[in-house]
Amino acid sequence: MRAALHIPGHFGEWLQGRLGADGPVVLVTLPAPALGLDLCYRPGPGLSLRGAGLTPARARRFLDLLGLSLRGRIVLRPVVAPGLGTGVSTASLVALARLAGWNGAPEILARACVAAEGASDPLMFAAPERMLWASRQGRALAALPALPRHEILGGFSGDPARTEATDSAFPDVTDLVARWRGAATLADFAAIATESAARCSALRGPFEETAPQLAADLGALGWLRAHTGAARGLIFAPGTVPAGAGAALRAAGWRGLVRIRGGGR
C-alpha cells in the first residue's frame, strides 16, 4: 500500500461565532499544513475504507455528489485523533475527492462536504485564513486581510469534541468580525482571537484558565482555541517564543505540541 497524498488541516480558529443572534456560524481558520490527514491507497475491486470514522457508504454518497467514483482499499490516517479541532472530517472528504480525480472549483467541493456532513472547514482553498467562512453553508461571506507573520505554539488540552452540524450555540462575534477586517498589526489580530476564545469558553466551556495564564507567563500576544475541540495555542511574533516554552506547556498538561508559522504580506 502506498501513501497517495496528504491533506493539510487546521489548528482551531482565530475566531468563531454567530453573525448576530440568529445569523450563520462563521469562522476564520488557522491553517496547519503539518496536521490534517494522510491517505494510503491500493487499487482493487469494490471500496474498502478504514480510519477517521468514514464508512464506504458515506464515501460513495459524497463522491456521487461530485459525479465521481472510486474503487480500492483506502486507509485514512489522521495526524492527530479526530475531534481535537484539526479538520480531520473535512480533510477525509477532500482526500477522497482528490484521489478520485476531482479538479473542479473548491466552492463546489465545499458544498458537497456540507451536503455530506452538514458542516465543512475551508481546507479545499489555497488561503483559507483569508475568508470569513460560513461553515454550515460551505461558502465565504467576505474576503479578509492577510495576517502578519506569526508563530503559534500550541497543544491539546481536554477531551475530543466532534463538530455537530446542528450546533449553533456560539457567541455573537459581529463586533469581532468588524474589528478583524480593520486590524493591521499582529497585536490587533491576537487581541481579537483572545476575545473570541474567551467568549467561547465562557459560553460553551470548558472554563479556560491555563491558556491565559501561559500567555501572560510566556509573553505571548494572546491565545486561541478550537471553538469545538481540544486545540489550544499561544500567539507570538516571529522569533519571540521563549526558551522553555514547550516545557511550560507540557507542565500545564498540554499534549501533542505543535508549532505553526504563517502569515506575511
PDB file of N, CA and C in Angstrom, residues 57-94:
ATOM      1  N   ALA A  57     -20.199   3.528   2.627  1.00  0.00           N
ATOM      2  CA  ALA A  57     -21.493   4.046   2.163  1.00  0.00           C
ATOM      3  C   ALA A  57     -21.498   5.572   2.159  1.00  0.00           C
ATOM      4  N   ARG A  58     -20.961   6.159   3.199  1.00  0.00           N
ATOM      5  CA  ARG A  58     -20.911   7.615   3.275  1.00  0.00           C
ATOM      6  C   ARG A  58     -19.975   8.174   2.214  1.00  0.00           C
ATOM      7  N   ALA A  59     -18.864   7.491   1.994  1.00  0.00           N
ATOM      8  CA  ALA A  59     -17.922   7.934   0.963  1.00  0.00           C
ATOM      9  C   ALA A  59     -18.565   7.890  -0.417  1.00  0.00           C
ATOM     10  N   ARG A  60     -19.306   6.836  -0.711  1.00  0.00           N
ATOM     11  CA  ARG A  60     -19.965   6.726  -2.024  1.00  0.00           C
ATOM     12  C   ARG A  60     -20.984   7.837  -2.214  1.00  0.00           C
ATOM     13  N   ARG A  61     -21.759   8.141  -1.171  1.00  0.00           N
ATOM     14  CA  ARG A  61     -22.754   9.216  -1.282  1.00  0.00           C
ATOM     15  C   ARG A  61     -22.065  10.544  -1.567  1.00  0.00           C
ATOM     16  N   PHE A  62     -20.954  10.788  -0.891  1.00  0.00           N
ATOM     17  CA  PHE A  62     -20.217  12.027  -1.112  1.00  0.00           C
ATOM     18  C   PHE A  62     -19.666  12.092  -2.527  1.00  0.00           C
ATOM     19  N   LEU A  63     -19.054  11.021  -2.992  1.00  0.00           N
ATOM     20  CA  LEU A  63     -18.488  11.015  -4.345  1.00  0.00           C
ATOM     21  C   LEU A  63     -19.572  11.139  -5.399  1.00  0.00           C
ATOM     22  N   ASP A  64     -20.748  10.567  -5.139  1.00  0.00           N
ATOM     23  CA  ASP A  64     -21.870  10.697  -6.080  1.00  0.00           C
ATOM     24  C   ASP A  64     -22.243  12.166  -6.277  1.00  0.00           C
ATOM     25  N   LEU A  65     -22.164  12.950  -5.205  1.00  0.00           N
ATOM     26  CA  LEU A  65     -22.494  14.372  -5.310  1.00  0.00           C
ATOM     27  C   LEU A  65     -21.573  15.099  -6.280  1.00  0.00           C
ATOM     28  N   LEU A  66     -20.359  14.592  -6.440  1.00  0.00           N
ATOM     29  CA  LEU A  66     -19.373  15.203  -7.326  1.00  0.00           C
ATOM     30  C   LEU A  66     -19.281  14.503  -8.674  1.00  0.00           C
ATOM     31  N   GLY A  67     -20.110  13.490  -8.871  1.00  0.00           N
ATOM     32  CA  GLY A  67     -20.054  12.742 -10.118  1.00  0.00           C
ATOM     33  C   GLY A  67     -18.806  11.888 -10.242  1.00  0.00           C
ATOM     34  N   LEU A  68     -18.272  11.419  -9.111  1.00  0.00           N
ATOM     35  CA  LEU A  68     -17.046  10.636  -9.090  1.00  0.00           C
ATOM     36  C   LEU A  68     -17.307   9.240  -8.555  1.00  0.00           C
ATOM     37  N   SER A  69     -16.381   8.344  -8.812  1.00  0.00           N
ATOM     38  CA  SER A  69     -16.428   7.007  -8.230  1.00  0.00           C
ATOM     39  C   SER A  69     -15.010   6.573  -7.900  1.00  0.00           C
ATOM     40  N   LEU A  70     -14.914   5.582  -7.033  1.00  0.00           N
ATOM     41  CA  LEU A  70     -13.595   5.159  -6.561  1.00  0.00           C
ATOM     42  C   LEU A  70     -13.666   3.714  -6.119  1.00  0.00           C
ATOM     43  N   ARG A  71     -12.646   2.958  -6.478  1.00  0.00           N
ATOM     44  CA  ARG A  71     -12.533   1.578  -6.027  1.00  0.00           C
ATOM     45  C   ARG A  71     -11.140   1.348  -5.461  1.00  0.00           C
ATOM     46  N   GLY A  72     -11.075   0.423  -4.530  1.00  0.00           N
ATOM     47  CA  GLY A  72      -9.788   0.071  -3.970  1.00  0.00           C
ATOM     48  C   GLY A  72      -9.824   0.096  -2.452  1.00  0.00           C
ATOM     49  N   ARG A  73      -8.649  -0.129  -1.871  1.00  0.00           N
ATOM     50  CA  ARG A  73      -8.515  -0.129  -0.422  1.00  0.00           C
ATOM     51  C   ARG A  73      -7.894   1.192   0.014  1.00  0.00           C
ATOM     52  N   ILE A  74      -8.579   1.888   0.919  1.00  0.00           N
ATOM     53  CA  ILE A  74      -8.155   3.204   1.369  1.00  0.00           C
ATOM     54  C   ILE A  74      -8.000   3.188   2.881  1.00  0.00           C
ATOM     55  N   VAL A  75      -6.880   3.683   3.331  1.00  0.00           N
ATOM     56  CA  VAL A  75      -6.647   3.861   4.766  1.00  0.00           C
ATOM     57  C   VAL A  75      -6.431   5.351   5.024  1.00  0.00           C
ATOM     58  N   LEU A  76      -7.255   5.923   5.895  1.00  0.00           N
ATOM     59  CA  LEU A  76      -7.164   7.323   6.273  1.00  0.00           C
ATOM     60  C   LEU A  76      -6.425   7.416   7.607  1.00  0.00           C
ATOM     61  N   ARG A  77      -5.345   8.179   7.623  1.00  0.00           N
ATOM     62  CA  ARG A  77      -4.506   8.256   8.813  1.00  0.00           C
ATOM     63  C   ARG A  77      -4.405   9.703   9.301  1.00  0.00           C
ATOM     64  N   PRO A  78      -5.286  10.099  10.221  1.00  0.00           N
ATOM     65  CA  PRO A  78      -5.193  11.456  10.770  1.00  0.00           C
ATOM     66  C   PRO A  78      -3.870  11.658  11.498  1.00  0.00           C
ATOM     67  N   VAL A  79      -3.301  12.845  11.353  1.00  0.00           N
ATOM     68  CA  VAL A  79      -2.063  13.150  12.055  1.00  0.00           C
ATOM     69  C   VAL A  79      -2.302  13.165  13.560  1.00  0.00           C
ATOM     70  N   VAL A  80      -3.442  13.720  13.982  1.00  0.00           N
ATOM     71  CA  VAL A  80      -3.881  13.615  15.375  1.00  0.00           C
ATOM     72  C   VAL A  80      -5.302  13.064  15.364  1.00  0.00           C
ATOM     73  N   ALA A  81      -5.768  12.621  16.501  1.00  0.00           N
ATOM     74  CA  ALA A  81      -7.074  11.975  16.573  1.00  0.00           C
ATOM     75  C   ALA A  81      -8.196  12.918  16.153  1.00  0.00           C
ATOM     76  N   PRO A  82      -9.255  12.380  15.553  1.00  0.00           N
ATOM     77  CA  PRO A  82     -10.424  13.209  15.230  1.00  0.00           C
ATOM     78  C   PRO A  82     -11.020  13.834  16.492  1.00  0.00           C
ATOM     79  N   GLY A  83     -11.671  14.979  16.305  1.00  0.00           N
ATOM     80  CA  GLY A  83     -12.357  15.624  17.407  1.00  0.00           C
ATOM     81  C   GLY A  83     -11.522  16.587  18.218  1.00  0.00           C
ATOM     82  N   LEU A  84     -10.261  16.804  17.813  1.00  0.00           N
ATOM     83  CA  LEU A  84      -9.397  17.707  18.570  1.00  0.00           C
ATOM     84  C   LEU A  84      -9.376  19.122  18.001  1.00  0.00           C
ATOM     85  N   GLY A  85     -10.016  19.303  16.828  1.00  0.00           N
ATOM     86  CA  GLY A  85     -10.075  20.642  16.244  1.00  0.00           C
ATOM     87  C   GLY A  85      -9.067  20.874  15.146  1.00  0.00           C
ATOM     88  N   THR A  86      -8.763  19.830  14.352  1.00  0.00           N
ATOM     89  CA  THR A  86      -7.770  19.962  13.286  1.00  0.00           C
ATOM     90  C   THR A  86      -8.330  19.654  11.895  1.00  0.00           C
ATOM     91  N   GLY A  87      -9.647  19.513  11.766  1.00  0.00           N
ATOM     92  CA  GLY A  87     -10.261  19.366  10.451  1.00  0.00           C
ATOM     93  C   GLY A  87     -10.202  17.985   9.849  1.00  0.00           C
ATOM     94  N   VAL A  88     -10.089  16.954  10.666  1.00  0.00           N
ATOM     95  CA  VAL A  88      -9.948  15.601  10.137  1.00  0.00           C
ATOM     96  C   VAL A  88     -11.139  15.201   9.272  1.00  0.00           C
ATOM     97  N   SER A  89     -12.345  15.541   9.682  1.00  0.00           N
ATOM     98  CA  SER A  89     -13.534  15.124   8.945  1.00  0.00           C
ATOM     99  C   SER A  89     -13.556  15.714   7.538  1.00  0.00           C
ATOM    100  N   THR A  90     -13.342  17.035   7.431  1.00  0.00           N
ATOM    101  CA  THR A  90     -13.298  17.662   6.109  1.00  0.00           C
ATOM    102  C   THR A  90     -12.123  17.141   5.299  1.00  0.00           C
ATOM    103  N   ALA A  91     -10.966  16.992   5.930  1.00  0.00           N
ATOM    104  CA  ALA A  91      -9.779  16.507   5.225  1.00  0.00           C
ATOM    105  C   ALA A  91     -10.015  15.128   4.628  1.00  0.00           C
ATOM    106  N   SER A  92     -10.773  14.280   5.309  1.00  0.00           N
ATOM    107  CA  SER A  92     -11.081  12.950   4.792  1.00  0.00           C
ATOM    108  C   SER A  92     -11.843  13.027   3.474  1.00  0.00           C
ATOM    109  N   LEU A  93     -12.838  13.917   3.424  1.00  0.00           N
ATOM    110  CA  LEU A  93     -13.631  14.047   2.206  1.00  0.00           C
ATOM    111  C   LEU A  93     -12.820  14.687   1.082  1.00  0.00           C
ATOM    112  N   VAL A  94     -12.037  15.700   1.400  1.00  0.00           N
ATOM    113  CA  VAL A  94     -11.195  16.328   0.383  1.00  0.00           C
ATOM    114  C   VAL A  94     -10.207  15.322  -0.182  1.00  0.00           C
TER     115      VAL A  94
END
